[in-house]
Amino acid sequence: KTPFQGVPGTKNERTFIAIKPDGTARGLIGEIIHRFERKGYKLVAIKILHPTKEQAEAHYADLSSKPFFNGLVKFFSSGAIVAMVWEGKGVIKGGRSLVGATDPAQSLPGSIRGDLCVEVGRNIVHGSDGPESAQHEIKLWFKENEFAEWNSIQPVYEN
Ligand code: UDP
Ligand code: MG
């Protein structure tokens, strides 16, 4: 059984992806999930919730000294988010590629941010930036009993 935080460097690598309040409000939940699903990643946990200010602060704790921190926390706790864990080979880096660069002015067409938003403070989606943050964020947002063990029949892997 895969540990719920995943095993980086294997097919059971896992990352934390969140659709932010602007993404849910804009009706982009399906669009964003679709991009991860069709790539071949596997959805192993998902929920919708309205984060508290404390949850937003904990999620973005690394950025607490930044000038945009208060606005970021206020925005992240202003509406519903979809919190997800996606699994697959290279999903942490690959998920960041699907998400695109932080500033939508820099993110390439084809990425979620490159295609769907224009402002850094309203960039609709979050993705863990490395193995440590992925494991930390998965544990921050999910409990072990919120994960589904299931088999995809898609032939994504050679074996
Ligand atoms: N952010 C912002 N202004 C900035 C930099 C970041 O409002 O100058 C917001 C932006 O929404 C970003 C989030 O803070 O997604 C977290 O910043 P980070 O550098 O971790 O970017 P990410 O990992 O989301 O690409
Ligand atoms: Mg980040």
Coordinates of N, CA and C in Angstrom, one line a residue, residues 2-159:
T2 N 0.6 2.2 -0.9 CA 1.3 3.4 -1.0 C 1.1 4.3 0.2
P3 N 2.2 4.7 0.9 CA 2.1 5.7 2.0 C 1.3 6.9 1.5
F4 N 0.5 7.5 2.3 CA -0.5 8.5 1.7 C 0.3 9.8 1.2
Q5 N 1.4 10.0 1.7 CA 2.2 11.2 1.2 C 3.0 10.9 -0.1
G6 N 2.9 9.6 -0.5 CA 3.6 9.2 -1.8 C 5.0 8.8 -1.6
V7 N 5.6 8.3 -2.7 CA 7.0 7.9 -2.7 C 7.7 8.7 -3.9
P8 N 8.3 9.8 -3.6 CA 9.0 10.6 -4.7 C 10.0 9.7 -5.5
G9 N 10.0 9.9 -6.8 CA 10.9 9.2 -7.6 C 10.4 7.9 -8.1
T10 N 9.2 7.5 -7.8 CA 8.6 6.3 -8.2 C 7.2 6.6 -8.9
K11 N 6.6 5.6 -9.5 CA 5.2 5.7 -10.0 C 4.2 6.2 -9.0
N12 N 4.6 6.0 -7.7 CA 3.7 6.4 -6.6 C 4.1 7.8 -6.0
E13 N 4.8 8.5 -6.8 CA 5.0 9.9 -6.4 C 3.7 10.6 -6.3
R14 N 3.5 11.5 -5.3 CA 2.3 12.2 -5.2 C 2.5 13.7 -5.0
T15 N 1.6 14.6 -5.5 CA 1.7 16.0 -5.3 C 0.4 16.6 -4.9
F16 N 0.5 17.7 -4.2 CA -0.7 18.4 -3.8 C -1.1 19.5 -4.8
I17 N -2.3 19.5 -5.3 CA -2.7 20.5 -6.3 C -4.0 21.1 -5.7
A18 N -4.1 22.4 -5.7 CA -5.4 23.0 -5.3 C -5.9 24.0 -6.3
I19 N -7.2 24.0 -6.5 CA -7.8 25.0 -7.3 C -8.2 26.1 -6.4
K20 N -7.7 27.3 -6.6 CA -7.9 28.4 -5.7 C -9.3 29.0 -5.8
P21 N -9.6 29.9 -4.9 CA -11.0 30.5 -4.9 C -11.4 31.1 -6.2
D22 N -10.4 31.7 -6.9 CA -10.8 32.3 -8.2 C -11.1 31.2 -9.2
G23 N -10.4 30.1 -9.2 CA -10.6 29.0 -10.1 C -12.0 28.4 -9.9
T24 N -12.3 28.2 -8.6 CA -13.7 27.6 -8.3 C -14.8 28.6 -8.7
A25 N -14.6 29.9 -8.4 CA -15.6 30.9 -8.7 C -15.8 31.0 -10.2
R26 N -14.7 30.9 -10.9 CA -14.8 31.0 -12.4 C -15.3 29.8 -13.1
G27 N -15.6 28.8 -12.4 CA -16.2 27.6 -13.0 C -15.1 26.8 -13.8
L28 N -13.9 26.8 -13.2 CA -12.8 26.1 -13.9 C -12.4 24.8 -13.3
I29 N -13.2 24.2 -12.4 CA -12.9 23.0 -11.7 C -12.7 21.9 -12.7
G30 N -13.6 21.6 -13.5 CA -13.6 20.5 -14.5 C -12.4 20.7 -15.4
E31 N -12.2 21.9 -15.9 CA -11.1 22.2 -16.9 C -9.8 21.9 -16.3
I32 N -9.6 22.2 -15.0 CA -8.3 22.0 -14.4 C -8.1 20.5 -14.1
I33 N -9.1 19.8 -13.6 CA -9.0 18.4 -13.3 C -8.8 17.6 -14.6
H34 N -9.4 18.1 -15.7 CA -9.3 17.4 -17.0 C -7.9 17.3 -17.4
R35 N -7.1 18.4 -17.2 CA -5.7 18.5 -17.7 C -4.8 17.5 -17.0
F36 N -5.0 17.3 -15.7 CA -4.3 16.3 -15.0 C -4.7 14.9 -15.3
E37 N -6.0 14.7 -15.5 CA -6.5 13.4 -15.8 C -6.0 12.9 -17.2
R38 N -6.1 13.7 -18.2 CA -5.8 13.3 -19.5 C -4.3 13.1 -19.7
K39 N -3.5 13.8 -18.9 CA -2.0 13.6 -18.9 C -1.7 12.1 -18.5
G40 N -2.5 11.6 -17.7 CA -2.2 10.2 -17.2 C -1.9 10.1 -15.7
Y41 N -2.1 11.2 -15.0 CA -1.9 11.2 -13.6 C -3.2 10.6 -13.0
K42 N -3.1 10.1 -11.7 CA -4.2 9.4 -11.1 C -4.6 10.2 -9.9
L43 N -5.9 10.5 -9.8 CA -6.5 11.3 -8.7 C -6.7 10.3 -7.5
V44 N -6.0 10.6 -6.4 CA -6.1 9.6 -5.2 C -6.8 10.3 -4.0
A45 N -7.0 11.6 -4.0 CA -7.8 12.2 -2.9 C -8.3 13.6 -3.5
I46 N -9.5 13.9 -3.1 CA -10.1 15.2 -3.5 C -11.2 15.6 -2.5
K47 N -11.2 16.9 -2.3 CA -12.3 17.5 -1.5 C -12.5 19.0 -1.8
I48 N -13.7 19.5 -1.6 CA -13.9 20.9 -1.7 C -14.1 21.5 -0.3
L49 N -13.5 22.6 0.0 CA -13.7 23.2 1.3 C -13.4 24.7 1.2
H50 N -13.9 25.4 2.2 CA -13.6 26.9 2.3 C -12.5 27.0 3.4
P51 N -11.3 27.3 3.1 CA -10.2 27.3 4.1 C -10.4 28.4 5.1
T52 N -10.0 28.2 6.3 CA -9.9 29.2 7.3 C -8.6 30.0 7.1
K53 N -8.6 31.2 7.7 CA -7.4 32.0 7.6 C -6.2 31.3 8.1
E54 N -6.4 30.5 9.2 CA -5.3 29.7 9.8 C -4.8 28.7 8.8
Q55 N -5.7 28.0 8.2 CA -5.3 27.0 7.2 C -4.5 27.7 6.0
A56 N -4.9 28.8 5.6 CA -4.2 29.5 4.5 C -2.8 30.0 5.0
E57 N -2.7 30.4 6.2 CA -1.4 30.9 6.8 C -0.5 29.7 6.9
A58 N -1.0 28.5 7.3 CA -0.2 27.3 7.4 C 0.3 26.9 6.0
H59 N -0.6 26.9 5.1 CA -0.3 26.5 3.7 C 0.8 27.3 3.1
Y60 N 0.8 28.6 3.3 CA 1.7 29.5 2.8 C 2.8 30.0 3.8
A61 N 3.0 29.3 4.8 CA 3.9 29.7 5.9 C 5.3 30.1 5.4
D62 N 5.8 29.4 4.4 CA 7.1 29.8 3.8 C 7.2 31.2 3.3
L63 N 6.1 31.8 3.0 CA 6.0 33.1 2.3 C 5.6 34.2 3.3
S64 N 5.7 33.9 4.6 CA 5.1 34.8 5.6 C 5.9 36.2 5.7
S65 N 7.1 36.2 5.2 CA 7.9 37.5 5.2 C 7.6 38.3 4.0
K66 N 6.9 37.8 3.0 CA 6.7 38.5 1.7 C 5.7 39.6 1.9
P67 N 5.8 40.7 1.1 CA 4.9 41.8 1.2 C 3.5 41.4 0.7
F68 N 3.3 40.3 -0.1 CA 2.0 39.9 -0.6 C 1.3 38.9 0.3
F69 N 2.0 38.5 1.4 CA 1.5 37.4 2.2 C 0.1 37.7 2.8
N70 N -0.2 38.8 3.3 CA -1.5 39.1 3.9 C -2.6 39.0 2.9
G71 N -2.3 39.6 1.7 CA -3.3 39.6 0.7 C -3.5 38.2 0.1
L72 N -2.5 37.4 0.1 CA -2.5 36.0 -0.4 C -3.4 35.2 0.6
V73 N -3.1 35.3 1.8 CA -3.9 34.6 2.8 C -5.4 34.9 2.8
K74 N -5.6 36.3 2.7 CA -7.0 36.7 2.7 C -7.7 36.2 1.5
F75 N -7.0 36.2 0.3 CA -7.6 35.7 -0.9 C -7.9 34.2 -0.8
F76 N -6.9 33.4 -0.4 CA -6.9 32.0 -0.3 C -8.1 31.5 0.6
S77 N -8.4 32.3 1.6 CA -9.5 31.9 2.5 C -10.8 32.7 2.2
S78 N -10.9 33.2 1.0 CA -12.1 34.0 0.6 C -13.2 33.2 0.0
G79 N -12.9 32.0 -0.3 CA -13.9 31.1 -1.0 C -13.5 29.7 -1.0
A80 N -14.2 28.9 -1.9 CA -13.9 27.5 -1.9 C -12.6 27.1 -2.7
I81 N -11.9 26.2 -2.2 CA -10.8 25.6 -2.9 C -11.2 24.1 -3.2
V82 N -10.6 23.5 -4.2 CA -10.6 22.1 -4.4 C -9.2 21.6 -4.1
A83 N -9.1 20.8 -3.1 CA -7.8 20.3 -2.6 C -7.7 18.8 -3.2
M84 N -6.6 18.6 -3.8 CA -6.4 17.3 -4.5 C -5.0 16.7 -4.3
V85 N -4.9 15.4 -4.3 CA -3.6 14.7 -4.4 C -3.6 13.9 -5.7
W86 N -2.6 14.2 -6.6 CA -2.4 13.4 -7.8 C -1.2 12.6 -7.7
E87 N -1.2 11.4 -8.3 CA -0.2 10.4 -8.3 C 0.3 10.1 -9.7
G88 N 1.6 9.9 -9.8 CA 2.2 9.4 -11.0 C 3.7 9.6 -11.1
K89 N 4.3 9.0 -12.2 CA 5.7 9.2 -12.4 C 6.0 10.7 -12.7
G90 N 6.9 11.2 -11.9 CA 7.3 12.6 -12.2 C 6.2 13.7 -11.9
V91 N 5.2 13.3 -11.1 CA 4.0 14.2 -11.0 C 4.3 15.5 -10.3
I92 N 5.3 15.6 -9.5 CA 5.6 16.9 -8.8 C 6.1 17.9 -9.9
K93 N 7.1 17.6 -10.6 CA 7.6 18.5 -11.7 C 6.6 18.6 -12.8
G94 N 6.1 17.5 -13.2 CA 5.1 17.5 -14.3 C 3.8 18.3 -13.9
G95 N 3.4 18.2 -12.7 CA 2.3 19.0 -12.3 C 2.6 20.5 -12.3
R96 N 3.8 20.8 -11.9 CA 4.2 22.3 -12.0 C 4.2 22.7 -13.5
S97 N 4.6 21.8 -14.4 CA 4.6 22.2 -15.8 C 3.1 22.4 -16.3
L98 N 2.2 21.5 -15.9 CA 0.8 21.7 -16.3 C 0.3 23.0 -15.7
V99 N 0.7 23.4 -14.5 CA 0.2 24.6 -13.8 C 0.8 25.8 -14.5
G100 N 2.1 25.8 -14.8 CA 2.8 27.0 -15.5 C 3.4 27.9 -14.5
A101 N 4.2 28.9 -15.0 CA 4.9 29.8 -14.2 C 4.0 30.6 -13.3
T102 N 4.6 31.0 -12.1 CA 3.8 31.7 -11.1 C 3.1 32.9 -11.7
D103 N 3.8 33.7 -12.4 CA 3.2 34.9 -13.0 C 2.6 34.6 -14.4
P104 N 1.3 34.7 -14.5 CA 0.7 34.4 -15.8 C 1.2 35.1 -17.0
A105 N 1.9 36.3 -16.7 CA 2.5 37.0 -17.9 C 3.7 36.2 -18.4
Q106 N 4.2 35.3 -17.6 CA 5.4 34.5 -18.0 C 5.0 33.0 -18.4
S107 N 3.8 32.6 -17.9 CA 3.5 31.2 -18.1 C 3.1 30.9 -19.5
L108 N 3.6 29.8 -20.1 CA 3.4 29.6 -21.5 C 2.0 29.1 -21.9
P109 N 1.5 29.5 -23.1 CA 0.3 29.0 -23.6 C 0.4 27.4 -23.5
G110 N -0.7 26.8 -23.2 CA -0.7 25.3 -23.0 C -0.7 24.9 -21.6
S111 N -0.1 25.8 -20.7 CA -0.2 25.6 -19.3 C -1.6 26.2 -18.8
I112 N -2.0 25.7 -17.6 CA -3.2 26.2 -17.0 C -3.2 27.7 -16.8
R113 N -2.1 28.2 -16.2 CA -2.1 29.6 -15.9 C -1.8 30.4 -17.3
G114 N -1.0 29.8 -18.2 CA -0.8 30.5 -19.4 C -2.1 30.6 -20.3
D115 N -3.0 29.7 -20.1 CA -4.2 29.7 -20.9 C -5.3 30.4 -20.2
L116 N -5.4 30.5 -18.9 CA -6.6 30.8 -18.3 C -6.6 32.0 -17.3
C117 N -5.5 32.6 -17.1 CA -5.5 33.8 -16.2 C -4.4 34.8 -16.6
V118 N -4.5 36.0 -15.9 CA -3.6 37.1 -16.3 C -2.9 37.7 -15.2
E119 N -3.3 37.4 -13.9 CA -2.7 38.2 -12.8 C -2.1 37.2 -11.8
V120 N -0.9 37.6 -11.3 CA -0.2 36.7 -10.3 C -1.0 36.4 -9.1
G121 N -1.7 37.4 -8.6 CA -2.5 37.2 -7.4 C -3.9 36.5 -7.6
R122 N -4.1 36.2 -8.9 CA -5.4 35.4 -9.2 C -5.0 34.4 -10.2
N123 N -4.0 33.5 -9.8 CA -3.5 32.6 -10.8 C -4.1 31.2 -10.7
I124 N -5.2 31.1 -10.1 CA -6.3 30.0 -10.1 C -5.8 28.6 -9.6
V125 N -4.6 28.3 -9.5 CA -4.2 27.0 -9.1 C -2.9 27.0 -8.3
H126 N -2.8 26.0 -7.4 CA -1.5 25.8 -6.7 C -1.0 24.4 -7.0
G127 N 0.4 24.3 -7.0 CA 1.0 23.0 -7.1 C 2.3 23.0 -6.3
S128 N 2.5 21.9 -5.6 CA 3.7 21.7 -4.8 C 4.9 21.9 -5.6
D129 N 6.0 22.6 -5.0 CA 7.2 22.9 -5.8 C 8.3 21.9 -5.7
G130 N 8.2 20.9 -4.9 CA 9.2 19.9 -4.8 C 8.8 18.7 -3.9
P131 N 9.6 17.7 -3.7 CA 9.3 16.5 -3.0 C 9.0 16.8 -1.5
E132 N 9.8 17.7 -0.9 CA 9.5 18.1 0.5 C 8.2 18.8 0.7
S133 N 8.0 19.8 -0.2 CA 6.7 20.6 0.0 C 5.5 19.7 -0.4
A134 N 5.7 18.8 -1.3 CA 4.6 17.9 -1.7 C 4.2 17.1 -0.4
Q135 N 5.1 16.5 0.2 CA 4.8 15.6 1.4 C 4.2 16.4 2.5
H136 N 4.8 17.6 2.7 CA 4.3 18.5 3.8 C 2.9 19.0 3.5
E137 N 2.6 19.4 2.3 CA 1.3 19.9 1.9 C 0.2 18.8 1.9
I138 N 0.6 17.6 1.4 CA -0.4 16.5 1.5 C -0.8 16.2 2.9
K139 N 0.2 16.2 3.8 CA -0.1 15.9 5.3 C -0.9 17.1 5.9
L140 N -0.6 18.3 5.4 CA -1.3 19.5 5.9 C -2.8 19.4 5.6
W141 N -3.2 19.0 4.4 CA -4.6 19.1 3.9 C -5.4 17.8 4.0
F142 N -4.7 16.6 4.1 CA -5.4 15.4 4.1 C -5.0 14.4 5.2
K143 N -5.9 13.6 5.6 CA -5.7 12.5 6.5 C -5.6 11.2 5.7
E144 N -4.9 10.2 6.3 CA -4.7 8.9 5.5 C -6.1 8.3 5.1
N145 N -7.1 8.4 5.9 CA -8.4 7.8 5.5 C -9.2 8.5 4.4
E146 N -8.6 9.6 3.9 CA -9.3 10.3 2.8 C -8.8 9.9 1.4
F147 N -7.9 8.9 1.4 CA -7.3 8.4 0.1 C -8.1 7.1 -0.4
A148 N -8.2 7.1 -1.7 CA -8.8 5.9 -2.3 C -7.7 5.1 -3.0
E149 N -7.7 3.8 -2.7 CA -6.8 2.8 -3.4 C -7.7 2.3 -4.6
W150 N -7.3 2.6 -5.8 CA -8.1 2.1 -6.9 C -7.2 1.9 -8.1
N151 N -7.6 1.1 -9.1 CA -6.8 0.9 -10.3 C -7.4 1.6 -11.5
S152 N -6.5 2.3 -12.2 CA -6.8 2.9 -13.4 C -6.5 1.8 -14.5
I153 N -7.4 1.7 -15.5 CA -7.1 0.7 -16.6 C -6.4 1.3 -17.7
Q154 N -6.1 2.6 -17.7 CA -5.4 3.2 -18.8 C -4.0 2.8 -18.9
P155 N -3.5 2.4 -20.1 CA -2.1 1.9 -20.2 C -1.1 3.0 -20.3
V156 N -1.0 3.7 -19.2 CA -0.1 4.9 -19.1 C 1.4 4.4 -19.0
Y157 N 1.6 3.3 -18.3 CA 2.9 2.8 -18.0 C 3.3 1.6 -18.8
E158 N 4.6 1.4 -19.1 CA 5.0 0.2 -19.8 C 4.8 -1.1 -19.0
N159 N 4.9 -0.9 -17.7 CA 4.6 -2.1 -16.8 C 4.2 -1.6 -15.4

